C-alpha cells in the first residue's frame, strides 16, 4: 500500500521518517512518499490518491486549505477550519480530516492531564493558530485571546471561528501580550518566531518578563526542540511543551485513520527526534 505527503517545500519534513517507522513497527506493508507538488499539479496529485493501492495522504503547507474542493467529504474539524491535513482513501472516495486539532489536544494533555485549560492565549493567526484556537475551544477554555502582529488577521480568525468555538474569542495585537498573559493559564506560540533557519530564529514572540510559573507554555515550533521561548519559559518556572509532540500526535492520528491500528507513538516520537537532529 502507499501513502504520500503533499506540500512544498518538503525537504525538512520529518513525517516520512516517523510514518515509515510506524508502518514497519506495526507490520503494515506500506510506503510513505514525499510528493513535493507545484500548485498546477495539485489536482492531479489528489486524483492519484483514489487508486486502490493508496491508504491516503498528509497535506501540509501551503495546500491545507486548497485541497478541500478536490475531496468528496470533509469531517468535523476539517470543515470547521476549512483546512485538511489528512486524506483517507475510502475505496475511491476521498475524505478530508484535520488531525492537527486532536493532535494538539493529545499533546497538551501530556502536560495538562485533566486540569482545565482556563484562560488561553494564542500567538499568531495562520493555519496553526486556527487549529490551536479550535482545539482550546473544544477543551472548554474560559476564553481564548488571539494575538497577532497584524491585528487584522486576528480579527478575521476570531470571526471565522466564532460559530465553531463555544469559548469567547478575543482578537488583540501582539502589544497586548503582557496584559493577556497576566491571567492566562495556557499560552501557545503559533507564529514562526523561533524556527530554526528562519529570520526570527533567535527571537521570542512576547516580552520574556511576562512569563510566569502559573503558565503552561506550548510552542508549536518543532525545530529546534528547545526554542528561545521554551528556554525563557522554563527559566520563569512555567511548564513547557515543544512542537515535536504535537507533530507526532497529528501523525499518529493520521496513521490510525489510514490503518485502523493503534499508532506506535513511542517509536514514532523516537524516529521524529532522530530525523529532527539529522535535519539540523
Ligand atoms: P501557518 O499557516 O503555518 O501557521 P502563517 O500563515 O505563515 O503560517 O503564519 C505565520 C504567523 O507567524 C503569522 O501569525 C505571522 O504574523 P503576521 O500575520 O503579522 O504576518 C507570525 N509571525 C511571523 N514572523 C513574526 C514576527 N517576527 N513577529 C511576530 N509574529 C510573526
mmCIF file of C-alpha atoms in Angstrom, residues 22-268:
data_model
loop_
_atom_site.group_PDB
_atom_site.id
_atom_site.type_symbol
_atom_site.label_atom_id
_atom_site.label_comp_id
_atom_site.label_asym_id
_atom_site.label_seq_id
_atom_site.Cartn_x
_atom_site.Cartn_y
_atom_site.Cartn_z
ATOM 1 C CA UNK A 22 5.315 3.364 12.305
ATOM 2 C CA UNK A 23 4.389 1.187 9.302
ATOM 3 C CA UNK A 24 7.411 -1.009 9.915
ATOM 4 C CA UNK A 25 6.735 -1.368 13.657
ATOM 5 C CA UNK A 26 3.051 -2.178 13.083
ATOM 6 C CA UNK A 27 3.830 -4.679 10.317
ATOM 7 C CA UNK A 28 1.948 -2.646 7.687
ATOM 8 C CA UNK A 29 3.318 -3.184 4.182
ATOM 9 C CA UNK A 30 3.136 0.452 3.047
ATOM 10 C CA UNK A 31 5.418 3.187 1.746
ATOM 11 C CA UNK A 32 5.212 6.875 2.669
ATOM 12 C CA UNK A 33 6.285 9.072 -0.225
ATOM 13 C CA UNK A 34 7.381 12.706 -0.371
ATOM 14 C CA UNK A 35 5.377 14.433 -3.116
ATOM 15 C CA UNK A 36 6.712 17.945 -3.447
ATOM 16 C CA UNK A 37 3.963 19.440 -5.582
ATOM 17 C CA UNK A 38 3.672 22.567 -7.725
ATOM 18 C CA UNK A 39 0.306 24.385 -7.439
ATOM 19 C CA UNK A 40 -0.723 23.448 -11.003
ATOM 20 C CA UNK A 41 -0.150 19.751 -10.192
ATOM 21 C CA UNK A 42 -2.210 19.704 -7.005
ATOM 22 C CA UNK A 43 -5.464 18.468 -8.594
ATOM 23 C CA UNK A 44 -3.619 15.625 -10.334
ATOM 24 C CA UNK A 45 -1.800 14.608 -7.164
ATOM 25 C CA UNK A 46 -5.060 14.416 -5.219
ATOM 26 C CA UNK A 47 -6.790 12.465 -8.005
ATOM 27 C CA UNK A 48 -3.985 9.881 -7.933
ATOM 28 C CA UNK A 49 -4.893 9.049 -4.318
ATOM 29 C CA UNK A 50 -8.155 7.413 -5.459
ATOM 30 C CA UNK A 51 -6.245 4.374 -6.766
ATOM 31 C CA UNK A 52 -6.890 1.186 -4.741
ATOM 32 C CA UNK A 53 -3.291 0.907 -3.521
ATOM 33 C CA UNK A 54 -3.472 4.255 -1.666
ATOM 34 C CA UNK A 55 -4.368 4.478 2.027
ATOM 35 C CA UNK A 56 -4.389 8.261 1.783
ATOM 36 C CA UNK A 57 -2.092 11.231 2.336
ATOM 37 C CA UNK A 58 -0.981 14.054 4.552
ATOM 38 C CA UNK A 59 -1.275 17.612 3.329
ATOM 39 C CA UNK A 60 0.954 20.402 4.524
ATOM 40 C CA UNK A 61 1.952 23.998 3.765
ATOM 41 C CA UNK A 62 0.786 25.646 1.542
ATOM 42 C CA UNK A 63 -2.088 23.358 0.498
ATOM 43 C CA UNK A 64 -4.170 22.601 3.630
ATOM 44 C CA UNK A 65 -6.956 24.994 2.562
ATOM 45 C CA UNK A 66 -6.545 24.460 -1.173
ATOM 46 C CA UNK A 67 -7.215 20.702 -1.243
ATOM 47 C CA UNK A 68 -10.759 20.914 0.166
ATOM 48 C CA UNK A 69 -12.522 21.402 -3.227
ATOM 49 C CA UNK A 70 -10.908 18.219 -4.618
ATOM 50 C CA UNK A 71 -12.295 15.970 -1.862
ATOM 51 C CA UNK A 72 -15.652 14.176 -1.579
ATOM 52 C CA UNK A 73 -16.293 14.892 2.091
ATOM 53 C CA UNK A 74 -14.836 16.896 4.981
ATOM 54 C CA UNK A 75 -15.045 15.626 8.549
ATOM 55 C CA UNK A 76 -15.889 17.789 11.549
ATOM 56 C CA UNK A 77 -12.662 19.673 12.353
ATOM 57 C CA UNK A 78 -11.615 19.876 8.718
ATOM 58 C CA UNK A 79 -14.876 21.551 7.796
ATOM 59 C CA UNK A 80 -14.815 23.915 10.816
ATOM 60 C CA UNK A 81 -11.299 25.046 9.853
ATOM 61 C CA UNK A 82 -11.755 24.621 6.108
ATOM 62 C CA UNK A 83 -8.303 23.013 6.272
ATOM 63 C CA UNK A 84 -7.260 19.400 5.712
ATOM 64 C CA UNK A 85 -4.044 17.766 6.899
ATOM 65 C CA UNK A 86 -5.071 14.137 6.340
ATOM 66 C CA UNK A 87 -6.869 12.482 3.433
ATOM 67 C CA UNK A 88 -8.288 8.975 3.722
ATOM 68 C CA UNK A 89 -8.972 6.966 0.562
ATOM 69 C CA UNK A 90 -12.187 5.098 1.341
ATOM 70 C CA UNK A 91 -12.493 2.811 -1.718
ATOM 71 C CA UNK A 92 -12.044 5.664 -4.163
ATOM 72 C CA UNK A 93 -13.848 8.301 -2.080
ATOM 73 C CA UNK A 94 -11.512 10.906 -0.609
ATOM 74 C CA UNK A 95 -12.375 12.095 2.904
ATOM 75 C CA UNK A 96 -10.614 15.114 4.421
ATOM 76 C CA UNK A 97 -9.748 15.163 8.136
ATOM 77 C CA UNK A 98 -7.856 17.602 10.326
ATOM 78 C CA UNK A 99 -5.818 15.751 12.937
ATOM 79 C CA UNK A 100 -3.938 18.933 13.937
ATOM 80 C CA UNK A 101 -6.793 19.576 16.386
ATOM 81 C CA UNK A 102 -6.857 16.165 18.100
ATOM 82 C CA UNK A 103 -3.033 16.020 17.888
ATOM 83 C CA UNK A 104 -2.758 19.339 19.667
ATOM 84 C CA UNK A 105 -5.147 18.164 22.392
ATOM 85 C CA UNK A 106 -3.349 14.872 22.999
ATOM 86 C CA UNK A 107 -0.028 16.713 23.173
ATOM 87 C CA UNK A 108 -1.493 19.304 25.558
ATOM 88 C CA UNK A 109 -2.813 16.543 27.805
ATOM 89 C CA UNK A 110 0.740 15.264 28.337
ATOM 90 C CA UNK A 111 1.352 18.406 30.435
ATOM 91 C CA UNK A 112 -2.154 19.468 31.467
ATOM 92 C CA UNK A 113 -3.516 15.966 32.307
ATOM 93 C CA UNK A 114 -7.062 16.595 33.488
ATOM 94 C CA UNK A 115 -6.645 20.230 34.550
ATOM 95 C CA UNK A 116 -8.968 22.668 32.810
ATOM 96 C CA UNK A 117 -7.483 24.990 30.161
ATOM 97 C CA UNK A 118 -8.801 28.131 31.865
ATOM 98 C CA UNK A 119 -7.769 31.335 30.117
ATOM 99 C CA UNK A 120 -5.768 30.712 26.945
ATOM 100 C CA UNK A 121 -3.627 32.949 24.741
ATOM 101 C CA UNK A 122 -2.715 32.026 21.151
ATOM 102 C CA UNK A 123 0.042 33.961 19.385
ATOM 103 C CA UNK A 124 -0.359 34.020 15.593
ATOM 104 C CA UNK A 125 -3.224 33.946 13.113
ATOM 105 C CA UNK A 126 -2.193 31.434 10.415
ATOM 106 C CA UNK A 127 -3.326 27.837 9.977
ATOM 107 C CA UNK A 128 -1.508 26.569 13.061
ATOM 108 C CA UNK A 129 -3.171 29.238 15.204
ATOM 109 C CA UNK A 130 -6.604 28.308 13.830
ATOM 110 C CA UNK A 131 -6.153 24.658 14.771
ATOM 111 C CA UNK A 132 -4.965 25.661 18.269
ATOM 112 C CA UNK A 133 -7.925 28.003 18.819
ATOM 113 C CA UNK A 134 -10.444 25.343 17.748
ATOM 114 C CA UNK A 135 -8.735 22.775 19.993
ATOM 115 C CA UNK A 136 -8.671 25.070 23.041
ATOM 116 C CA UNK A 137 -12.333 25.859 22.487
ATOM 117 C CA UNK A 138 -13.156 22.137 22.265
ATOM 118 C CA UNK A 139 -11.360 21.607 25.571
ATOM 119 C CA UNK A 140 -13.532 24.210 27.266
ATOM 120 C CA UNK A 141 -11.291 27.281 27.508
ATOM 121 C CA UNK A 142 -12.949 30.071 29.505
ATOM 122 C CA UNK A 143 -11.718 32.466 26.841
ATOM 123 C CA UNK A 144 -9.141 32.454 24.047
ATOM 124 C CA UNK A 145 -7.238 35.672 23.343
ATOM 125 C CA UNK A 146 -5.752 35.641 19.836
ATOM 126 C CA UNK A 147 -2.758 37.954 19.490
ATOM 127 C CA UNK A 148 -1.155 38.680 16.155
ATOM 128 C CA UNK A 149 1.418 41.138 14.831
ATOM 129 C CA UNK A 150 -1.063 42.032 12.097
ATOM 130 C CA UNK A 151 -4.145 42.549 14.239
ATOM 131 C CA UNK A 152 -6.493 42.397 11.232
ATOM 132 C CA UNK A 153 -5.678 38.696 10.770
ATOM 133 C CA UNK A 154 -6.516 38.013 14.451
ATOM 134 C CA UNK A 155 -9.882 39.730 13.947
ATOM 135 C CA UNK A 156 -10.576 37.620 10.845
ATOM 136 C CA UNK A 157 -9.580 34.402 12.636
ATOM 137 C CA UNK A 158 -11.946 35.120 15.536
ATOM 138 C CA UNK A 159 -14.799 35.986 13.174
ATOM 139 C CA UNK A 160 -14.234 32.827 11.089
ATOM 140 C CA UNK A 161 -14.185 30.518 14.129
ATOM 141 C CA UNK A 162 -16.853 32.213 16.259
ATOM 142 C CA UNK A 163 -19.515 29.730 15.205
ATOM 143 C CA UNK A 164 -17.392 26.600 15.643
ATOM 144 C CA UNK A 165 -15.941 27.578 19.038
ATOM 145 C CA UNK A 166 -18.137 27.974 22.117
ATOM 146 C CA UNK A 167 -15.482 29.879 24.136
ATOM 147 C CA UNK A 168 -15.380 33.669 23.715
ATOM 148 C CA UNK A 169 -12.588 34.683 21.299
ATOM 149 C CA UNK A 170 -10.769 37.986 21.733
ATOM 150 C CA UNK A 171 -8.593 39.388 18.928
ATOM 151 C CA UNK A 172 -5.687 41.604 20.007
ATOM 152 C CA UNK A 173 -2.379 42.961 18.771
ATOM 153 C CA UNK A 174 0.893 41.396 19.946
ATOM 154 C CA UNK A 175 1.460 44.507 22.063
ATOM 155 C CA UNK A 176 -1.287 43.247 24.407
ATOM 156 C CA UNK A 177 0.799 40.182 25.365
ATOM 157 C CA UNK A 178 1.844 41.409 28.793
ATOM 158 C CA UNK A 179 -1.738 42.118 29.861
ATOM 159 C CA UNK A 180 -3.158 38.946 28.282
ATOM 160 C CA UNK A 181 -0.559 36.709 29.930
ATOM 161 C CA UNK A 182 -1.168 38.034 33.422
ATOM 162 C CA UNK A 183 -4.348 35.986 33.924
ATOM 163 C CA UNK A 184 -3.568 33.221 31.447
ATOM 164 C CA UNK A 185 -3.121 29.517 32.219
ATOM 165 C CA UNK A 186 -2.025 28.357 28.764
ATOM 166 C CA UNK A 187 -0.133 30.247 26.057
ATOM 167 C CA UNK A 188 0.520 28.789 22.598
ATOM 168 C CA UNK A 189 3.085 30.101 20.129
ATOM 169 C CA UNK A 190 1.636 29.515 16.666
ATOM 170 C CA UNK A 191 3.896 32.074 14.969
ATOM 171 C CA UNK A 192 7.074 31.161 13.109
ATOM 172 C CA UNK A 193 9.204 33.056 15.637
ATOM 173 C CA UNK A 194 11.946 30.774 16.975
ATOM 174 C CA UNK A 195 12.005 28.430 13.949
ATOM 175 C CA UNK A 196 15.486 27.150 13.061
ATOM 176 C CA UNK A 197 16.953 28.793 9.934
ATOM 177 C CA UNK A 198 14.097 31.361 9.823
ATOM 178 C CA UNK A 199 14.517 35.144 10.062
ATOM 179 C CA UNK A 200 13.485 35.140 13.755
ATOM 180 C CA UNK A 201 15.342 32.024 14.931
ATOM 181 C CA UNK A 202 16.769 33.787 17.995
ATOM 182 C CA UNK A 203 13.644 35.753 18.958
ATOM 183 C CA UNK A 204 10.784 35.319 21.425
ATOM 184 C CA UNK A 205 7.280 36.376 20.313
ATOM 185 C CA UNK A 206 6.408 38.051 23.658
ATOM 186 C CA UNK A 207 8.179 40.001 26.410
ATOM 187 C CA UNK A 208 10.079 37.351 28.448
ATOM 188 C CA UNK A 209 9.228 39.081 31.739
ATOM 189 C CA UNK A 210 5.529 38.419 31.037
ATOM 190 C CA UNK A 211 6.161 34.683 31.554
ATOM 191 C CA UNK A 212 5.311 33.288 34.988
ATOM 192 C CA UNK A 213 5.246 29.983 36.811
ATOM 193 C CA UNK A 214 1.474 29.594 36.597
ATOM 194 C CA UNK A 215 1.667 29.129 32.828
ATOM 195 C CA UNK A 216 1.776 26.139 30.532
ATOM 196 C CA UNK A 217 3.794 27.370 27.530
ATOM 197 C CA UNK A 218 3.260 25.463 24.283
ATOM 198 C CA UNK A 219 5.491 26.139 21.282
ATOM 199 C CA UNK A 220 4.231 24.674 18.009
ATOM 200 C CA UNK A 221 7.695 25.210 16.513
ATOM 201 C CA UNK A 222 9.181 21.689 16.328
ATOM 202 C CA UNK A 223 12.729 22.542 15.264
ATOM 203 C CA UNK A 224 14.702 23.344 17.381
ATOM 204 C CA UNK A 225 13.359 21.127 20.156
ATOM 205 C CA UNK A 226 14.056 23.868 22.680
ATOM 206 C CA UNK A 227 13.139 27.263 21.222
ATOM 207 C CA UNK A 228 14.187 30.560 22.850
ATOM 208 C CA UNK A 229 10.588 30.861 24.116
ATOM 209 C CA UNK A 230 10.664 27.441 25.806
ATOM 210 C CA UNK A 231 14.028 28.236 27.377
ATOM 211 C CA UNK A 232 12.701 31.516 28.790
ATOM 212 C CA UNK A 233 9.505 29.799 29.959
ATOM 213 C CA UNK A 234 11.432 27.098 31.811
ATOM 214 C CA UNK A 235 13.619 29.783 33.406
ATOM 215 C CA UNK A 236 10.445 31.519 34.630
ATOM 216 C CA UNK A 237 9.260 28.272 36.234
ATOM 217 C CA UNK A 238 6.495 27.586 33.681
ATOM 218 C CA UNK A 239 5.647 24.111 32.412
ATOM 219 C CA UNK A 240 6.616 23.675 28.747
ATOM 220 C CA UNK A 241 5.607 21.625 25.722
ATOM 221 C CA UNK A 242 7.566 21.590 22.440
ATOM 222 C CA UNK A 243 6.141 21.227 18.937
ATOM 223 C CA UNK A 244 7.509 17.769 18.190
ATOM 224 C CA UNK A 245 4.910 16.109 20.441
ATOM 225 C CA UNK A 246 2.048 17.688 18.508
ATOM 226 C CA UNK A 247 3.712 16.866 15.191
ATOM 227 C CA UNK A 248 3.906 13.213 16.167
ATOM 228 C CA UNK A 249 0.384 13.173 17.634
ATOM 229 C CA UNK A 250 -1.190 14.583 14.452
ATOM 230 C CA UNK A 251 0.727 11.924 12.526
ATOM 231 C CA UNK A 252 -0.315 9.179 14.936
ATOM 232 C CA UNK A 253 -3.967 10.147 14.465
ATOM 233 C CA UNK A 254 -3.494 10.070 10.675
ATOM 234 C CA UNK A 255 -1.843 6.629 10.909
ATOM 235 C CA UNK A 256 -4.841 5.357 12.892
ATOM 236 C CA UNK A 257 -7.285 6.702 10.290
ATOM 237 C CA UNK A 258 -5.379 5.035 7.431
ATOM 238 C CA UNK A 259 -4.733 1.664 9.064
ATOM 239 C CA UNK A 260 -7.363 1.217 11.773
ATOM 240 C CA UNK A 261 -4.476 0.194 14.044
ATOM 241 C CA UNK A 262 -3.187 1.827 17.226
ATOM 242 C CA UNK A 263 -0.230 4.044 16.387
ATOM 243 C CA UNK A 264 3.133 3.054 17.916
ATOM 244 C CA UNK A 265 3.597 6.537 19.397
ATOM 245 C CA UNK A 266 6.892 5.983 21.190
ATOM 246 C CA UNK A 267 8.555 4.570 18.092
ATOM 247 C CA UNK A 268 7.182 7.470 16.039
#
